[in-house]
PDB file of C-alpha atoms in Angstrom:
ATOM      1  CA  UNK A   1      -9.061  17.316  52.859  1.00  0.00           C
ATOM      2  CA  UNK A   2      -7.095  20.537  53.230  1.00  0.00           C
ATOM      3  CA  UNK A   3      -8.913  21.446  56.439  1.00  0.00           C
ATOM      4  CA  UNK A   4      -8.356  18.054  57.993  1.00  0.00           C
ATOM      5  CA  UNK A   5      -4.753  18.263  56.352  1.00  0.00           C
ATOM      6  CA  UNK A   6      -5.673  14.405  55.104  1.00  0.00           C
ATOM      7  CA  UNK A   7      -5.065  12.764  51.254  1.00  0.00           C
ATOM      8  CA  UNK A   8      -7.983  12.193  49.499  1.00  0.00           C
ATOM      9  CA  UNK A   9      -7.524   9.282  46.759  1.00  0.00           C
ATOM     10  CA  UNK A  10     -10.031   8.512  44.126  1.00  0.00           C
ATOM     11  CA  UNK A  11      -9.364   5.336  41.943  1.00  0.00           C
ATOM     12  CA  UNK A  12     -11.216   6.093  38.502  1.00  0.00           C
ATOM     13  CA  UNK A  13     -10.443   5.265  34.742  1.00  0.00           C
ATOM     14  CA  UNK A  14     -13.005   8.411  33.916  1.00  0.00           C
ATOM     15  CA  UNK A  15     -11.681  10.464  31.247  1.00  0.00           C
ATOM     16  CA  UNK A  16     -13.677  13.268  32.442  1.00  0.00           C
ATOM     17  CA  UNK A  17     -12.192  12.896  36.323  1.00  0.00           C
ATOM     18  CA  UNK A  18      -8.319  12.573  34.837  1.00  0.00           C
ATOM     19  CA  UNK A  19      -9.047  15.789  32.648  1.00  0.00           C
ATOM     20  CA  UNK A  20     -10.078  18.183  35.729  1.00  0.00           C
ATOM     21  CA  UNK A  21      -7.555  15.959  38.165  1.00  0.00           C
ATOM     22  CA  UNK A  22      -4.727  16.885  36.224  1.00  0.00           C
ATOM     23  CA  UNK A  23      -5.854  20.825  35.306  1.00  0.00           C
ATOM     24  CA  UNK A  24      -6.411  21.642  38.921  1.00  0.00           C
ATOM     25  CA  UNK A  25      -4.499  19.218  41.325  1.00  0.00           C
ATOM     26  CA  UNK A  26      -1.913  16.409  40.973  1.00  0.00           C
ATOM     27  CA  UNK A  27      -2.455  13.084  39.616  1.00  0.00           C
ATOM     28  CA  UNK A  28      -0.512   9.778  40.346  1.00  0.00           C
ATOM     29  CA  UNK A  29      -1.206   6.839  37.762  1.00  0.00           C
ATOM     30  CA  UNK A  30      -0.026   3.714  38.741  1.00  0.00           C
ATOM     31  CA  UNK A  31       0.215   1.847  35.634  1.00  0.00           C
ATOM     32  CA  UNK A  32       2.271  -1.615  35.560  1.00  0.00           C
ATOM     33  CA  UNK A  33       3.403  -1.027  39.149  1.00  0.00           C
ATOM     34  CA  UNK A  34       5.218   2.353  37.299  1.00  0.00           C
ATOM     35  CA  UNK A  35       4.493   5.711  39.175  1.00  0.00           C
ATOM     36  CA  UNK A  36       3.408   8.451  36.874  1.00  0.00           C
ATOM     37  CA  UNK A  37       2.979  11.499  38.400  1.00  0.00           C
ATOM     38  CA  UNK A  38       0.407  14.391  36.209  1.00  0.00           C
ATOM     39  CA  UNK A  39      -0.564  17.803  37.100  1.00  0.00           C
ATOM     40  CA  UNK A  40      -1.382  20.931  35.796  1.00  0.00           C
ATOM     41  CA  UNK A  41       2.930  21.183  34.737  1.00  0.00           C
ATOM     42  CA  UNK A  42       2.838  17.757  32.773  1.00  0.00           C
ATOM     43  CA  UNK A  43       3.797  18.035  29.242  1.00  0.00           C
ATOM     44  CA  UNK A  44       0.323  17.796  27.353  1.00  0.00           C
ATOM     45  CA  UNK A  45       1.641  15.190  25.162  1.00  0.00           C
ATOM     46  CA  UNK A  46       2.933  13.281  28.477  1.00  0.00           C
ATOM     47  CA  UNK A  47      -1.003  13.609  29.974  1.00  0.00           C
ATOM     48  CA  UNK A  48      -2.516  12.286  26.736  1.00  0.00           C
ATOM     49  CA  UNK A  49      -0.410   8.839  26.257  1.00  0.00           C
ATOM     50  CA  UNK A  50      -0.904   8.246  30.213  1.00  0.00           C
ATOM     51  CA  UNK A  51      -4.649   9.333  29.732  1.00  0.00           C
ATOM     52  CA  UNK A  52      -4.962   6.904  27.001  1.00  0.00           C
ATOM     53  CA  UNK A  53      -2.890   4.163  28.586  1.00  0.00           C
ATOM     54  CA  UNK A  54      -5.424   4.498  31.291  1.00  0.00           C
ATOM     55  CA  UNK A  55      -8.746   4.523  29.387  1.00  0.00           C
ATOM     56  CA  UNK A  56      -7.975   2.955  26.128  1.00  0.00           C
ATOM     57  CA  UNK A  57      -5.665   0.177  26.535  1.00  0.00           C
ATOM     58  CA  UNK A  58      -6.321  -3.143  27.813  1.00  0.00           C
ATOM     59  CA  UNK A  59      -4.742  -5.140  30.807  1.00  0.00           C
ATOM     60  CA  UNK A  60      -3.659  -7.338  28.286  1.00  0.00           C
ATOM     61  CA  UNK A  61      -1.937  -5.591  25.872  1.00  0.00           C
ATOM     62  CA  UNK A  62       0.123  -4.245  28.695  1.00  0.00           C
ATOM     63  CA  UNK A  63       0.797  -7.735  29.775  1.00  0.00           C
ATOM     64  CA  UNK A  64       1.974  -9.010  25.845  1.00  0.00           C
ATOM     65  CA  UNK A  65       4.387  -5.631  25.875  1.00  0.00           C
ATOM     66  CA  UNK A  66       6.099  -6.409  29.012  1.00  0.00           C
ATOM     67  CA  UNK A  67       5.994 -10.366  28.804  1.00  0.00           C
ATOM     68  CA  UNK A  68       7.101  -9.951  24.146  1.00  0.00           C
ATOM     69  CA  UNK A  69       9.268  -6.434  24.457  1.00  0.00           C
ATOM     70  CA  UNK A  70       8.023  -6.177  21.390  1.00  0.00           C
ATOM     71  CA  UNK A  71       4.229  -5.382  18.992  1.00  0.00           C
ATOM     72  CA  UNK A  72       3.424  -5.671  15.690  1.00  0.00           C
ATOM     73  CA  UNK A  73       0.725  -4.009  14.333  1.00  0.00           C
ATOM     74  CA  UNK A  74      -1.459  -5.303  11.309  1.00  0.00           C
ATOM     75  CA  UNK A  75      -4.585  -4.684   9.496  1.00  0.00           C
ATOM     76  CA  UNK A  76      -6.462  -7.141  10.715  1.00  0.00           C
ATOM     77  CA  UNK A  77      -6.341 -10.760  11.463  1.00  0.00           C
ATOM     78  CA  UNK A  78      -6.358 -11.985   7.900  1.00  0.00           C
ATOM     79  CA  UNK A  79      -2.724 -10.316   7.325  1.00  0.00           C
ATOM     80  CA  UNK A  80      -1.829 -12.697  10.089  1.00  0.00           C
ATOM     81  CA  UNK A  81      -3.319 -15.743   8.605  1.00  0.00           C
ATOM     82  CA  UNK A  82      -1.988 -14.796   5.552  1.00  0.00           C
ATOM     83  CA  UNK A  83       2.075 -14.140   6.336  1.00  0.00           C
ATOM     84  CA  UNK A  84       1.729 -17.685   8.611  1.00  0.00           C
ATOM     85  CA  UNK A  85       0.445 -19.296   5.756  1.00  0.00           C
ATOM     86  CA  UNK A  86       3.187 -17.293   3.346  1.00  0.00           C
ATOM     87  CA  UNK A  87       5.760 -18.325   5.741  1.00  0.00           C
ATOM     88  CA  UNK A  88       5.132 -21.583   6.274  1.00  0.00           C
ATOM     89  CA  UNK A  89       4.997 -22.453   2.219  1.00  0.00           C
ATOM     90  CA  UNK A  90       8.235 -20.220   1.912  1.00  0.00           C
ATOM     91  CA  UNK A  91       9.584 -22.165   5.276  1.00  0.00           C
ATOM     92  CA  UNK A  92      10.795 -19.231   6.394  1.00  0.00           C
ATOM     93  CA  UNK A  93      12.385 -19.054   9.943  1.00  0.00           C
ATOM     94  CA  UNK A  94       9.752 -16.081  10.694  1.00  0.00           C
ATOM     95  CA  UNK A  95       7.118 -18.665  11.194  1.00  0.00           C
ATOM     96  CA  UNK A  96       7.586 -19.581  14.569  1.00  0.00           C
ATOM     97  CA  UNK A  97       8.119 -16.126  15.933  1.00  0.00           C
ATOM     98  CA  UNK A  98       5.063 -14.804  13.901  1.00  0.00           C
ATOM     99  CA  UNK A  99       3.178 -17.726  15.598  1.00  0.00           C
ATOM    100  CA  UNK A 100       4.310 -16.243  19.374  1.00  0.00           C
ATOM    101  CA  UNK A 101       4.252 -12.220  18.142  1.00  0.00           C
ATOM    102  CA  UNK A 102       2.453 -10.130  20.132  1.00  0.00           C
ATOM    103  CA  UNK A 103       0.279  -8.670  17.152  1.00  0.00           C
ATOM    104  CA  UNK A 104      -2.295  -5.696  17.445  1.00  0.00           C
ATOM    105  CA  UNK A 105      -4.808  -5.218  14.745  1.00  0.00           C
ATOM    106  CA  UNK A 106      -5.591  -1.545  13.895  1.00  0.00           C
ATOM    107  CA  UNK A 107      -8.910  -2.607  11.823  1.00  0.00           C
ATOM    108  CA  UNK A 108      -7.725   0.222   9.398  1.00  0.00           C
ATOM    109  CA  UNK A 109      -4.889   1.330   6.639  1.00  0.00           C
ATOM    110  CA  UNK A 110      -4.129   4.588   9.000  1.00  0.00           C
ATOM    111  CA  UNK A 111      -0.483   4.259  10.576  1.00  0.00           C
ATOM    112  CA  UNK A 112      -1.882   7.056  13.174  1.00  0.00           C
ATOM    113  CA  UNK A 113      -4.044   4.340  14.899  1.00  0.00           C
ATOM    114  CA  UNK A 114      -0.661   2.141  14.933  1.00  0.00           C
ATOM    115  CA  UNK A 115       1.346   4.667  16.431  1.00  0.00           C
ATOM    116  CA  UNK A 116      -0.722   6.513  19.122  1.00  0.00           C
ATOM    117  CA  UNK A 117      -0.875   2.714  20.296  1.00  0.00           C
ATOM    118  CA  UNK A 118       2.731   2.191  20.493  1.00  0.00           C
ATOM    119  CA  UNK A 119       3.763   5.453  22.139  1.00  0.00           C
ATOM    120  CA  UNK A 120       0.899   5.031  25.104  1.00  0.00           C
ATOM    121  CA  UNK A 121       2.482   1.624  25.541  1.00  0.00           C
ATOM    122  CA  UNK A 122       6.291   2.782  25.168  1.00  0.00           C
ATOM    123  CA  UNK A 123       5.335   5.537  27.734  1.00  0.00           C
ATOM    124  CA  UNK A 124       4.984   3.027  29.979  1.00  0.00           C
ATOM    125  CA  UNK A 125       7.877   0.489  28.663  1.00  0.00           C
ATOM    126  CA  UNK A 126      10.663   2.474  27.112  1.00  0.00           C
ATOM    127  CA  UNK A 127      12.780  -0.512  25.801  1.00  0.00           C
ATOM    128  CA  UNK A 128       9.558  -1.668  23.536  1.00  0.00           C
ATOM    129  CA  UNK A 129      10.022  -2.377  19.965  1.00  0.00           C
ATOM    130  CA  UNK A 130       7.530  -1.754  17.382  1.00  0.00           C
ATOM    131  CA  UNK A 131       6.391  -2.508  13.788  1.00  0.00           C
ATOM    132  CA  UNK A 132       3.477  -1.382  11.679  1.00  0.00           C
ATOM    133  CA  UNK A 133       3.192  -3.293   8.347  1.00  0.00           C
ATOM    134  CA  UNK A 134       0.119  -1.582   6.047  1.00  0.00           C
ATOM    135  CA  UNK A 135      -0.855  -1.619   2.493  1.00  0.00           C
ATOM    136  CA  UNK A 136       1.338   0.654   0.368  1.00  0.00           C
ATOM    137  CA  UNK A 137       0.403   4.408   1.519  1.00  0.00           C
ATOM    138  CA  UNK A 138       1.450   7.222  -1.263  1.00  0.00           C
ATOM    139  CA  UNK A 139       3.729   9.985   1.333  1.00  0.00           C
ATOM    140  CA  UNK A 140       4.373   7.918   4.221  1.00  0.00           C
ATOM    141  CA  UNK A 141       6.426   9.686   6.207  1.00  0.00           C
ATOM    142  CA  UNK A 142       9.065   8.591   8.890  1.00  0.00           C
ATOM    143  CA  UNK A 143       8.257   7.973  12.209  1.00  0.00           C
ATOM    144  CA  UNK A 144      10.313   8.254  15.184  1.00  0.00           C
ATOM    145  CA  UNK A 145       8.534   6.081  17.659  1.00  0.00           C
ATOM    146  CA  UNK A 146       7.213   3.451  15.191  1.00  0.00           C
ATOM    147  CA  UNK A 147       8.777   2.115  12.409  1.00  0.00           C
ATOM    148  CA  UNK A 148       6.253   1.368   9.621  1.00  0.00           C
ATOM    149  CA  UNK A 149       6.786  -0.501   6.592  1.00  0.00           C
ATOM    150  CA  UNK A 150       4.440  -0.886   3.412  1.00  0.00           C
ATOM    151  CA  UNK A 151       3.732  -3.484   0.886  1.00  0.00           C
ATOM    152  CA  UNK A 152       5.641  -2.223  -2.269  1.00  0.00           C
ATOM    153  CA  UNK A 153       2.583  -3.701  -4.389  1.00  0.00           C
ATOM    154  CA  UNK A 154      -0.256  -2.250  -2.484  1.00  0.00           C
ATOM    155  CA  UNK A 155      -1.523  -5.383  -0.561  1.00  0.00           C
ATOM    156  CA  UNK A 156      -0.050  -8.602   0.552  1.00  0.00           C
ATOM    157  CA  UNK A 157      -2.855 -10.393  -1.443  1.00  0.00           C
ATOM    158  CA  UNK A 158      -1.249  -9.109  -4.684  1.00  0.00           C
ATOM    159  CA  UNK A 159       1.713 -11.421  -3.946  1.00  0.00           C
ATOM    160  CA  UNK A 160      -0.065 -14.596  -4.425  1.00  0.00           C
ATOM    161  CA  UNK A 161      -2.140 -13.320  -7.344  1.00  0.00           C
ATOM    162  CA  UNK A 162       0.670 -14.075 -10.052  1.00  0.00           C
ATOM    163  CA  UNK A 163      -0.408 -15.614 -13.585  1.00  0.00           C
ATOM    164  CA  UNK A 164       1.903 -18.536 -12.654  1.00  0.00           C
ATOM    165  CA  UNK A 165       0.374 -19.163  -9.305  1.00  0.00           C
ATOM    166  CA  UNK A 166      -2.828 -18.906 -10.782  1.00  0.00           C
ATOM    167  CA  UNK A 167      -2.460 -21.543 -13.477  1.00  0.00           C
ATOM    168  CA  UNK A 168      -0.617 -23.918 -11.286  1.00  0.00           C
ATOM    169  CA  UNK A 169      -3.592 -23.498  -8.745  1.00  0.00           C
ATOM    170  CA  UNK A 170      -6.276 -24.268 -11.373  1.00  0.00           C
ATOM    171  CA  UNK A 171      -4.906 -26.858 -12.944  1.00  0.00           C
ATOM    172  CA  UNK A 172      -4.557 -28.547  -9.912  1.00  0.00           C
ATOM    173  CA  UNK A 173      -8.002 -28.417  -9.011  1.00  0.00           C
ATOM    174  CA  UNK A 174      -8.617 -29.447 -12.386  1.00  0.00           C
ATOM    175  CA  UNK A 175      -6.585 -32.794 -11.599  1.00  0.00           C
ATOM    176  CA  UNK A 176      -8.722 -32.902  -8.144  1.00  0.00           C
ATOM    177  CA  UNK A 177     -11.938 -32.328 -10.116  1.00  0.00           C
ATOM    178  CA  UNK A 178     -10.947 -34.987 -12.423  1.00  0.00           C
ATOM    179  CA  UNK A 179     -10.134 -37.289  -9.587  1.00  0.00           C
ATOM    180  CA  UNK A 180     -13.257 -37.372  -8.429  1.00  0.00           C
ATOM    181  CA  UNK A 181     -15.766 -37.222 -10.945  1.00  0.00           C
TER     182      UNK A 181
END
């Protein structure tokens, strides 16, 4: 390229390609129709979110960020289920946003996961808003980028599992049982 004083351009989500593009020449990501330029000067922390933006994260999720402005991240799809279902019984104006949310599931109780996530995808959309809700986590620190809440009684299945609830539950299906035997 150098003797023909031309541009070579090689389109590749390969980890291993972006690792020796970016040590030993320069590097132009086009992410979201955003210019990111990486070379052997980048921050390090700069190359990693745009590395993982690139190999990592879906189309999609970018799409849901730009389209929401917003991501919520959860356990897993249960927690979902569970605060619609919470909501709606509460009616709770929540409902019908929690219905649209753009919500990520982590698949694990490790805030980490949650927040390399969110700073990939603020890196590319600075304006994002973020929320990680887990299971109460003993020395959870602040975060900066993410802002992560915990259950106070270390799930959001010990909410419903009150001795009142309880009672009223079975003695309703004792009245159902009844009913139809």
């Amino acid at each position: 390229a150098d003797e023909m004083n031309t541009q070579l351009i090689i389109a590749s989500h390969s980890e291993a390609v972006l690792d020796e593009a970016s040590e030993a020449s320069k590097v132009i990501a086009l992410i979201e129709n955003k210019v990111f330029e990486l070379n052997a000067a980048s921050p390090p922390q700069k190359i990693r979110y745009i590395k993982k933006a690139l190999t990592e994260i879906g189309w999609e999720k970018y799409y849901l960020a730009r389209a929401k402005k917003h991501v919520i991240y959860l356990e897993g799809s249960t927690d979902l289920q569970m605060l619609l279902c919470f909501a709606n019984k509460l009616q709770h104006r929540v409902e019908p946003l929690l219905r649209t949310a753009n919500v990520q599931y982590t698949a694990d109780n490790v805030p980490a996961t949650a927040i390399r996530n969110f700073a990939s995808l603020k890196e590319i959309f600075p304006q994002l808003k973020g929320l990680a809700l887990f299971d109460n986590l003993p020395n959870l620190q602040d975060n900066p980028k993410l802002k992560i809440i915990c259950w106070t009684r270390r799930e959001l299945e010990n909410y419903f599992a009150r001795p009142d609830i309880l009672y009223r539950h079975a003695e309703l299906l004792g009245r159902k049982h009844v009913a139809m035997g």
